[in-house]
Amino acid sequence: MQREYLHQLPGQSLKASNSSFLARFHLDTPLLLNLLVLASFGLFVLYSATNGSYDAVATQATRVGIGFTVLLILAQIPPRVFRFWAPALYSFALVLLLLVLLVGTQKKGAQRWLTIPGLAQFQPAELAKVAVPAMVAWYFHERQLPARLRDVCLALVITCTPAAFIALQPDLGTALLVAISGLIVLFMAGLSWRLIALTITTTAIAAPLAYFFAMHDYQRRRVDTFFNPEADPLGAGWNIIQSKTAIGSGGLSGKGWFNGTQSRLDFLPESSTDFIFAVLGEELGFLGFSILIALYLGIVLRCLLISYQAQDNFARLLSAALGLTFFVYVVVNIGMVTGLLPVVGVPLPLVSYGGTSIITLLAGFGILMSIKTHRKMHIHSS
Amino acid sequence: MRTSSTFKNHHLEQRIIAVRLLWALIIVTTLSTIIAARLFWLQSTEHERYTTLSDKNRVQTLAVSPPRGLIYDRHGRLLALNQPNFSLSIIPEQATHPTSLIEQLGEWVELDDDDIRRFERRRTSHRRPWEPVLLKAGLTEEQIAQIVARQHQLPGVRINAIPTRRYPYGPMLAHLLGYVNRINTNDLENMTPEEQSNYSGTHFHGRTGIEAEYERYLHGQAGYQKVEINARGRILRTLQEVSPQPGANLYLHLDLDVQQAAWDALTGRRGAVVAIDPRNGGVIAFASRPGYDPNLFVTGISVADYSKYRDDVDQPLFNRALQGQYAPGSTIKPMVGLAGLEDGVTNWQRKIWDPGYYRLEGVERPFRDWKRGGHGWVDMKTAMAVSCDTYFYDMTFKLGIDKLHAFLSQFGLGERTGIDLPGESRGILPSREWKRASKGQPWYHGDTINTSIGQGYMLTTPLQLAAATAQIARHGKAVIPRVAQLESPVVPHQITLKDSRNWQKMHDAMAAVVTSAQGTARRIGSAPYSIAAKTGTSQVFSLGLDQIYDADEIEERLRDHAMFVGFAPLEEPAIAIAVLVENGGGGGSTAAPIARQVMDAWLLNTDGELAIPEANPILNTPQEPQVP
């Protein structure tokens, strides 16, 4: 194995010399290229989704710029630093989540925002999206794999505590996604199939119980709507019927950029944020979808490769978790907009209008770049 | 040892993660495939269905109702027009606080509980989001001004204008024009599917009178607009447009000045005037008084207004000219006389002695003449002039009811005249068969005697009398009364007398009613034209049991109805008229002066000189709508 590494070394350094400029800044060319193309494609769709609002696109482009800056900075930091700071980051996120519940700012009936004097508001839940997988990866870095039952239980506690805080805000969608990011680490850490089967069975039993006893009315309505959107076509079912109509009427080649009647005529709600995929589906059709999914798959597969090539368990687990969580966002968003999943407030990564999620996502990819580009030094040091 | 064990551990752990990465790859591929399949299903398999849904979303077909045809009198004076009626609506999605908004609007617009209840019902019933909900119709200009001035503070408030029928002459023409009111399901059910779609944007439907009779002419052909709308229901652009075809304008034979004269002459009376141009059947004047305000009915009459009309003892909603059935009295004597002449039971030379009564063999009670003491020796012409009852008793008894009935039938009595107005009454022209069928009794000689002077069972409408008089004026050629200047589908009947000179002689006898010293209509005196006339009184037998009048009124309401028929000028008849004044007393004293005023209005110019108007041409098709 050690010999393998040595064999790989000249090849890697050869490649690195080809894109020496990017390599010097610890950037992974394929991943960066994919992300840049995706972000540009996102702005292109957003321009139409906002009815040609230059301001909205400029704002979004600024956020993307900030995100890539964060990415660039994080890429310079060696992975062991992330590993070292993971518990601290996690604790910090926990404290912030508690603060949100106590002194958070309300928006649209949920307490999700924290106002920092002098700074803009931000959602601590976004921080948890990175902090939770980092903490679980840190935990398993020192432990023996495959994960033993005791470790699994502790990892679940690490995962579920912040998720529960987020669920209390209440923001069930984000809570689920944070939980999933932790669970993905567990899965990568070799969680036994028997336990996975047990979890799925338990969930299948617990879901109806949660529906009847634990959910808020608005959450229950969303589930009802998911199962039967036509029951209230002008009310709760409106969003999903209109987004399916938008996508379906787009056809294979789409109605053309700026020609989507569903979004243009305001039939499609939240067309620039959570339902932006419907705009893409209507205007650019199956072709546009194929481009988008190809970009997403390129990113995810690159992440899996980075994980495969990573040097230690923390790096392997975290890079796989970040890449797969990213993909889960994609699946949940498209699944929701196409009526495969209930409506949960998950934006389409790097395409939906909105600040915090773009910066969090690109921060995650910064960590991945760091993992990818710092491996040689890691070998040399060991 | 430690290093080797760590190395071994790393090796195993790396393999575990690598295997899981492979699984992750499989899961990612599977999920991508599911999503791609879903997309393909939506965008390819179900593409057409969603395209239809999308078009249904954005494209709305709006029926554009045609402007209703206007109604003019013979001189082009507007009798019925369309005016915008402003209504107040609310878009609940735009209104921040609907309840407080309605309260606020209540300051400027009177809103009763009924309005608010109906608004709530419309709001909660199934409707598209962003569709305005009607709150109140019929805003005044002041109310509109107050709301428009504050519109920026009233989000979601809309004011719409709907073209609405307006009758500038109100009660004067109500019984002729009728009115339109809101179209109802019954109207639509009586239509063919094509008609229904033609009416899909229409708010009003002719209910009575000319408006109902010529509904199809006046309505026109609906157009439509295919428009692109947004989710707020706002029309963004028109994709396709087919303009509506305005309803045909209707020109009436009516002369507004003559109508005004008839209306004014009936002031303070309950009665009717029908004037027909015998040359073409055109209805020159058609008044029934009291009238009602048809404008109240257009947007829906209030309960208070309606019960005021309904409970009025003078029955303003009752169309006396068209539906009022009265004993014609002596006004039918010209026709009865002609029947006798035609049969030969009498002639112009034959004279009888009138002692003031007529005695029928086997009947104890004598039949009285209206004049106590009688008229002495009378021939036909005198009998007409002085309205001698005994002469007609004697003559008709000899003629018999069967022949009288057959002859009078030819004047259209007991039948609808065929006027272009809905709801016409038939009246009764009694016969043996009729009495047996309706009363279950045989016909008595006394019945014949009563019928000869237009009493007993006989009933006619003022319209029938006017039409029959016009027929006399035209030497037996029936006249189908027409309100609109459109050809009648009815083929007129012609009475052919054995001796056609009898028409002219009867005209002269009717002229004597006005000109002779004892003539019953001598009061209407000398005119620049000659008048043929006959007066009549219609006995009021009894009052209805449920009618309660105050003591002063009893006497008035027990008086006979005054009747008058006539035509002028004698030589070239240009107007035939029937006048009825309920409880007016004598025909000569009350009804005749009214007729004279109407005839003057038609035949004389403003300087009081004879200026006979041309008869309107009769058109086969409705007039093309005029471009204003």
CSV table of N, CA, C and O in Angstrom, one decimal, chain B residues 394-468:
chain,number,residue,atom,x,y,z
B,394,ASP,N,-133.2,45.5,-31.0
B,394,ASP,CA,-134.2,45.0,-32.0
B,394,ASP,C,-133.5,44.3,-33.2
B,394,ASP,O,-133.8,43.2,-33.5
B,395,MET,N,-132.5,45.0,-33.7
B,395,MET,CA,-131.8,44.5,-34.9
B,395,MET,C,-131.1,43.2,-34.6
B,395,MET,O,-131.2,42.2,-35.3
B,396,THR,N,-130.4,43.2,-33.5
B,396,THR,CA,-129.6,42.0,-33.1
B,396,THR,C,-130.4,40.8,-32.8
B,396,THR,O,-130.1,39.7,-33.0
B,397,PHE,N,-131.5,41.1,-32.1
B,397,PHE,CA,-132.4,40.0,-31.8
B,397,PHE,C,-132.9,39.3,-33.1
B,397,PHE,O,-132.9,38.1,-33.1
B,398,LYS,N,-133.1,40.1,-34.1
B,398,LYS,CA,-133.5,39.5,-35.4
B,398,LYS,C,-132.3,38.8,-36.0
B,398,LYS,O,-132.5,37.7,-36.7
B,399,LEU,N,-131.1,39.3,-35.8
B,399,LEU,CA,-129.9,38.7,-36.4
B,399,LEU,C,-129.5,37.4,-35.8
B,399,LEU,O,-129.2,36.4,-36.5
B,400,GLY,N,-129.6,37.4,-34.5
B,400,GLY,CA,-129.2,36.2,-33.7
B,400,GLY,C,-127.7,36.1,-33.4
B,400,GLY,O,-126.9,36.7,-34.1
B,401,ILE,N,-127.4,35.5,-32.3
B,401,ILE,CA,-126.0,35.5,-31.8
B,401,ILE,C,-125.1,34.8,-32.7
B,401,ILE,O,-123.9,35.2,-32.9
B,402,ASP,N,-125.5,33.7,-33.4
B,402,ASP,CA,-124.6,33.0,-34.2
B,402,ASP,C,-124.0,33.8,-35.4
B,402,ASP,O,-122.8,33.8,-35.6
B,403,LYS,N,-124.9,34.6,-36.0
B,403,LYS,CA,-124.5,35.4,-37.1
B,403,LYS,C,-123.6,36.6,-36.6
B,403,LYS,O,-122.6,37.0,-37.2
B,404,LEU,N,-124.1,37.1,-35.4
B,404,LEU,CA,-123.3,38.3,-34.9
B,404,LEU,C,-121.9,37.8,-34.5
B,404,LEU,O,-120.9,38.5,-34.8
B,405,HIS,N,-121.8,36.6,-33.9
B,405,HIS,CA,-120.5,36.1,-33.5
B,405,HIS,C,-119.6,35.9,-34.7
B,405,HIS,O,-118.4,36.3,-34.7
B,406,ALA,N,-120.2,35.3,-35.7
B,406,ALA,CA,-119.4,35.0,-36.9
B,406,ALA,C,-118.9,36.3,-37.5
B,406,ALA,O,-117.7,36.4,-38.0
B,407,PHE,N,-119.7,37.4,-37.6
B,407,PHE,CA,-119.3,38.6,-38.2
B,407,PHE,C,-118.3,39.3,-37.4
B,407,PHE,O,-117.3,39.8,-37.9
B,408,LEU,N,-118.5,39.4,-36.0
B,408,LEU,CA,-117.6,40.1,-35.2
B,408,LEU,C,-116.2,39.5,-35.1
B,408,LEU,O,-115.2,40.1,-34.9
B,409,SER,N,-116.2,38.1,-35.3
B,409,SER,CA,-115.0,37.4,-35.3
B,409,SER,C,-114.0,37.9,-36.3
B,409,SER,O,-112.8,37.9,-36.2
B,410,GLN,N,-114.6,38.4,-37.4
B,410,GLN,CA,-113.8,38.9,-38.5
B,410,GLN,C,-113.0,40.1,-38.2
B,410,GLN,O,-112.1,40.5,-38.9
B,411,PHE,N,-113.4,40.8,-37.1
B,411,PHE,CA,-112.7,42.0,-36.6
B,411,PHE,C,-111.6,41.6,-35.6
B,411,PHE,O,-111.0,42.5,-34.9
B,412,GLY,N,-111.5,40.3,-35.4
B,412,GLY,CA,-110.4,39.9,-34.5
B,412,GLY,C,-110.8,39.9,-33.0
B,412,GLY,O,-109.9,39.7,-32.1
B,413,LEU,N,-112.1,40.2,-32.7
B,413,LEU,CA,-112.5,40.2,-31.3
B,413,LEU,C,-112.4,38.8,-30.8
B,413,LEU,O,-112.7,37.8,-31.4
B,414,GLY,N,-112.0,38.7,-29.5
B,414,GLY,CA,-111.9,37.4,-28.9
B,414,GLY,C,-110.6,36.6,-29.3
B,414,GLY,O,-110.4,35.5,-28.9
B,415,GLU,N,-109.8,37.3,-30.1
B,415,GLU,CA,-108.5,36.7,-30.5
B,415,GLU,C,-107.4,37.8,-30.3
B,415,GLU,O,-107.7,39.0,-30.2
B,416,ARG,N,-106.2,37.3,-30.2
B,416,ARG,CA,-105.1,38.2,-30.0
B,416,ARG,C,-104.9,38.9,-31.3
B,416,ARG,O,-105.0,38.4,-32.4
B,417,THR,N,-104.5,40.2,-31.2
B,417,THR,CA,-104.3,41.0,-32.5
B,417,THR,C,-103.1,40.6,-33.2
B,417,THR,O,-102.9,40.9,-34.4
B,418,GLY,N,-102.1,40.0,-32.5
B,418,GLY,CA,-100.8,39.7,-33.2
B,418,GLY,C,-99.8,40.8,-33.1
B,418,GLY,O,-98.8,40.8,-33.8
B,419,ILE,N,-100.1,41.7,-32.1
B,419,ILE,CA,-99.1,42.8,-31.9
B,419,ILE,C,-97.8,42.2,-31.4
B,419,ILE,O,-97.7,41.1,-30.8
B,420,ASP,N,-96.7,42.9,-31.7
B,420,ASP,CA,-95.4,42.4,-31.3
B,420,ASP,C,-95.1,42.8,-29.9
B,420,ASP,O,-94.1,43.5,-29.6
B,421,LEU,N,-96.0,42.4,-29.0
B,421,LEU,CA,-95.8,42.5,-27.5
B,421,LEU,C,-96.2,41.2,-26.9
B,421,LEU,O,-97.2,40.7,-27.3
B,422,PRO,N,-95.4,40.8,-25.9
B,422,PRO,CA,-95.8,39.5,-25.2
B,422,PRO,C,-96.9,39.7,-24.2
B,422,PRO,O,-97.1,40.8,-23.6
B,423,GLY,N,-97.7,38.7,-24.0
B,423,GLY,CA,-98.7,38.7,-22.9
B,423,GLY,C,-100.0,39.4,-23.2
B,423,GLY,O,-100.8,39.8,-22.3
B,424,GLU,N,-100.3,39.4,-24.5
B,424,GLU,CA,-101.6,40.1,-24.9
B,424,GLU,C,-102.8,39.2,-24.5
B,424,GLU,O,-102.8,38.0,-24.5
B,425,SER,N,-103.9,39.9,-24.0
B,425,SER,CA,-105.1,39.2,-23.6
B,425,SER,C,-106.0,39.0,-24.8
B,425,SER,O,-106.0,39.8,-25.8
B,426,ARG,N,-106.8,38.0,-24.8
B,426,ARG,CA,-107.7,37.7,-25.9
B,426,ARG,C,-109.1,38.4,-25.8
B,426,ARG,O,-109.7,38.6,-26.9
B,427,GLY,N,-109.5,38.7,-24.6
B,427,GLY,CA,-110.8,39.2,-24.5
B,427,GLY,C,-111.8,38.0,-24.7
B,427,GLY,O,-111.4,36.9,-24.8
B,428,ILE,N,-113.1,38.4,-24.7
B,428,ILE,CA,-114.1,37.3,-24.9
B,428,ILE,C,-115.1,37.8,-26.0
B,428,ILE,O,-115.7,38.9,-25.8
B,429,LEU,N,-115.3,37.0,-27.0
B,429,LEU,CA,-116.4,37.3,-27.9
B,429,LEU,C,-117.4,36.1,-27.7
B,429,LEU,O,-117.1,35.0,-28.2
B,430,PRO,N,-118.4,36.3,-26.9
B,430,PRO,CA,-119.3,35.2,-26.5
B,430,PRO,C,-120.1,34.6,-27.7
B,430,PRO,O,-120.4,35.2,-28.7
B,431,SER,N,-120.3,33.3,-27.5
B,431,SER,CA,-121.1,32.5,-28.5
B,431,SER,C,-121.8,31.4,-27.7
B,431,SER,O,-121.6,31.3,-26.5
B,432,ARG,N,-122.7,30.8,-28.4
B,432,ARG,CA,-123.4,29.6,-27.7
B,432,ARG,C,-122.4,28.6,-27.2
B,432,ARG,O,-122.5,28.2,-26.0
B,433,GLU,N,-121.5,28.2,-28.0
B,433,GLU,CA,-120.5,27.2,-27.7
B,433,GLU,C,-119.6,27.7,-26.5
B,433,GLU,O,-119.4,27.0,-25.5
B,434,TRP,N,-119.3,29.0,-26.5
B,434,TRP,CA,-118.4,29.6,-25.5
B,434,TRP,C,-119.2,29.5,-24.1
B,434,TRP,O,-118.6,29.1,-23.1
B,435,LYS,N,-120.5,29.9,-24.2
B,435,LYS,CA,-121.2,29.9,-22.9
B,435,LYS,C,-121.4,28.5,-22.3
B,435,LYS,O,-121.3,28.3,-21.1
B,436,ARG,N,-121.7,27.6,-23.3
B,436,ARG,CA,-121.9,26.2,-22.8
B,436,ARG,C,-120.6,25.7,-22.2
B,436,ARG,O,-120.6,25.1,-21.1
B,437,ALA,N,-119.5,26.0,-22.8
B,437,ALA,CA,-118.2,25.5,-22.4
B,437,ALA,C,-117.7,26.1,-21.1
B,437,ALA,O,-117.2,25.5,-20.2
B,438,SER,N,-118.0,27.4,-21.0
B,438,SER,CA,-117.4,28.1,-19.8
B,438,SER,C,-118.4,28.3,-18.7
B,438,SER,O,-118.0,28.3,-17.5
B,439,LYS,N,-119.7,28.4,-19.0
B,439,LYS,CA,-120.6,28.6,-17.9
B,439,LYS,C,-121.5,27.4,-17.7
B,439,LYS,O,-122.2,27.3,-16.7
B,440,GLY,N,-121.5,26.5,-18.7
B,440,GLY,CA,-122.4,25.3,-18.6
B,440,GLY,C,-123.8,25.6,-18.7
B,440,GLY,O,-124.7,24.9,-18.2
B,441,GLN,N,-124.1,26.7,-19.4
B,441,GLN,CA,-125.5,27.2,-19.5
B,441,GLN,C,-125.8,27.4,-21.0
B,441,GLN,O,-125.0,27.7,-21.8
B,442,PRO,N,-127.1,27.3,-21.3
B,442,PRO,CA,-127.5,27.6,-22.7
B,442,PRO,C,-127.5,29.1,-22.9
B,442,PRO,O,-127.5,29.9,-22.0
B,443,TRP,N,-127.6,29.4,-24.2
B,443,TRP,CA,-127.6,30.9,-24.6
B,443,TRP,C,-129.0,31.4,-24.5
B,443,TRP,O,-129.9,30.7,-25.1
B,444,TYR,N,-129.2,32.5,-23.9
B,444,TYR,CA,-130.6,33.1,-23.8
B,444,TYR,C,-130.7,34.3,-24.8
B,444,TYR,O,-129.7,34.9,-25.1
B,445,HIS,N,-131.9,34.6,-25.1
B,445,HIS,CA,-132.1,35.8,-26.0
B,445,HIS,C,-131.6,37.0,-25.3
B,445,HIS,O,-131.0,37.9,-25.9
B,446,GLY,N,-131.8,37.1,-24.0
B,446,GLY,CA,-131.3,38.2,-23.2
B,446,GLY,C,-129.8,38.4,-23.4
B,446,GLY,O,-129.3,39.5,-23.4
B,447,ASP,N,-129.0,37.3,-23.5
B,447,ASP,CA,-127.6,37.4,-23.7
B,447,ASP,C,-127.3,38.1,-25.1
B,447,ASP,O,-126.4,38.9,-25.2
B,448,THR,N,-128.1,37.8,-26.1
B,448,THR,CA,-127.9,38.4,-27.4
B,448,THR,C,-128.1,39.9,-27.3
B,448,THR,O,-127.4,40.7,-27.8
B,449,ILE,N,-129.2,40.3,-26.5
B,449,ILE,CA,-129.5,41.7,-26.4
B,449,ILE,C,-128.4,42.4,-25.7
B,449,ILE,O,-127.9,43.5,-26.2
B,450,ASN,N,-127.8,41.8,-24.6
B,450,ASN,CA,-126.7,42.4,-23.9
B,450,ASN,C,-125.5,42.6,-24.8
B,450,ASN,O,-124.8,43.6,-24.8
B,451,THR,N,-125.2,41.5,-25.6
B,451,THR,CA,-124.0,41.5,-26.5
B,451,THR,C,-124.1,42.6,-27.5
B,451,THR,O,-123.1,43.2,-27.9
B,452,SER,N,-125.3,42.9,-28.0
B,452,SER,CA,-125.5,43.9,-29.0
B,452,SER,C,-125.0,45.3,-28.7
B,452,SER,O,-124.6,46.1,-29.5
B,453,ILE,N,-125.0,45.6,-27.4
B,453,ILE,CA,-124.4,46.9,-27.0
B,453,ILE,C,-123.1,46.7,-26.2
B,453,ILE,O,-122.7,47.6,-25.4
B,454,GLY,N,-122.5,45.6,-26.4
B,454,GLY,CA,-121.1,45.4,-25.8
B,454,GLY,C,-121.1,45.2,-24.3
B,454,GLY,O,-120.1,45.5,-23.7
B,455,GLN,N,-122.2,44.7,-23.8
B,455,GLN,CA,-122.2,44.4,-22.4
B,455,GLN,C,-122.3,42.9,-22.2
B,455,GLN,O,-122.1,42.1,-23.1
B,456,GLY,N,-122.7,42.5,-21.0
B,456,GLY,CA,-122.8,41.1,-20.8
B,456,GLY,C,-121.5,40.4,-20.7
B,456,GLY,O,-120.6,40.8,-19.9
B,457,TYR,N,-121.3,39.3,-21.5
B,457,TYR,CA,-120.1,38.6,-21.4
B,457,TYR,C,-119.0,39.1,-22.2
B,457,TYR,O,-117.8,38.7,-22.0
B,458,MET,N,-119.3,40.0,-23.1
B,458,MET,CA,-118.2,40.5,-24.0
B,458,MET,C,-117.2,41.3,-23.3
B,458,MET,O,-117.4,42.2,-22.5
B,459,LEU,N,-115.9,41.0,-23.6
B,459,LEU,CA,-114.7,41.7,-23.1
B,459,LEU,C,-113.8,42.0,-24.2
B,459,LEU,O,-113.5,41.1,-25.1
B,460,THR,N,-113.2,43.2,-24.2
B,460,THR,CA,-112.2,43.5,-25.2
B,460,THR,C,-111.1,44.3,-24.6
B,460,THR,O,-111.3,44.9,-23.5
B,461,THR,N,-109.9,44.3,-25.2
B,461,THR,CA,-108.8,45.1,-24.7
B,461,THR,C,-108.8,46.4,-25.5
B,461,THR,O,-109.3,46.4,-26.6
B,462,PRO,N,-108.3,47.5,-24.9
B,462,PRO,CA,-108.2,48.7,-25.7
B,462,PRO,C,-107.5,48.5,-27.0
B,462,PRO,O,-107.8,49.1,-28.0
B,463,LEU,N,-106.5,47.6,-27.0
B,463,LEU,CA,-105.7,47.3,-28.2
B,463,LEU,C,-106.6,46.7,-29.3
B,463,LEU,O,-106.6,47.1,-30.4
B,464,GLN,N,-107.4,45.8,-28.9
B,464,GLN,CA,-108.3,45.1,-29.8
B,464,GLN,C,-109.3,46.1,-30.4
B,464,GLN,O,-109.6,46.1,-31.6
B,465,LEU,N,-109.8,47.0,-29.6
B,465,LEU,CA,-110.7,48.0,-30.1
B,465,LEU,C,-110.0,49.0,-31.1
B,465,LEU,O,-110.6,49.3,-32.1
B,466,ALA,N,-108.8,49.3,-30.8
B,466,ALA,CA,-108.1,50.2,-31.7
B,466,ALA,C,-107.9,49.5,-33.0
B,466,ALA,O,-108.0,50.1,-34.1
B,467,ALA,N,-107.5,48.2,-33.0
B,467,ALA,CA,-107.2,47.4,-34.2
B,467,ALA,C,-108.5,47.3,-35.0
B,467,ALA,O,-108.5,47.4,-36.2
B,468,ALA,N,-109.6,47.0,-34.3
B,468,ALA,CA,-110.9,46.8,-35.0
B,468,ALA,C,-111.3,48.1,-35.6
B,468,ALA,O,-111.9,48.1,-36.8
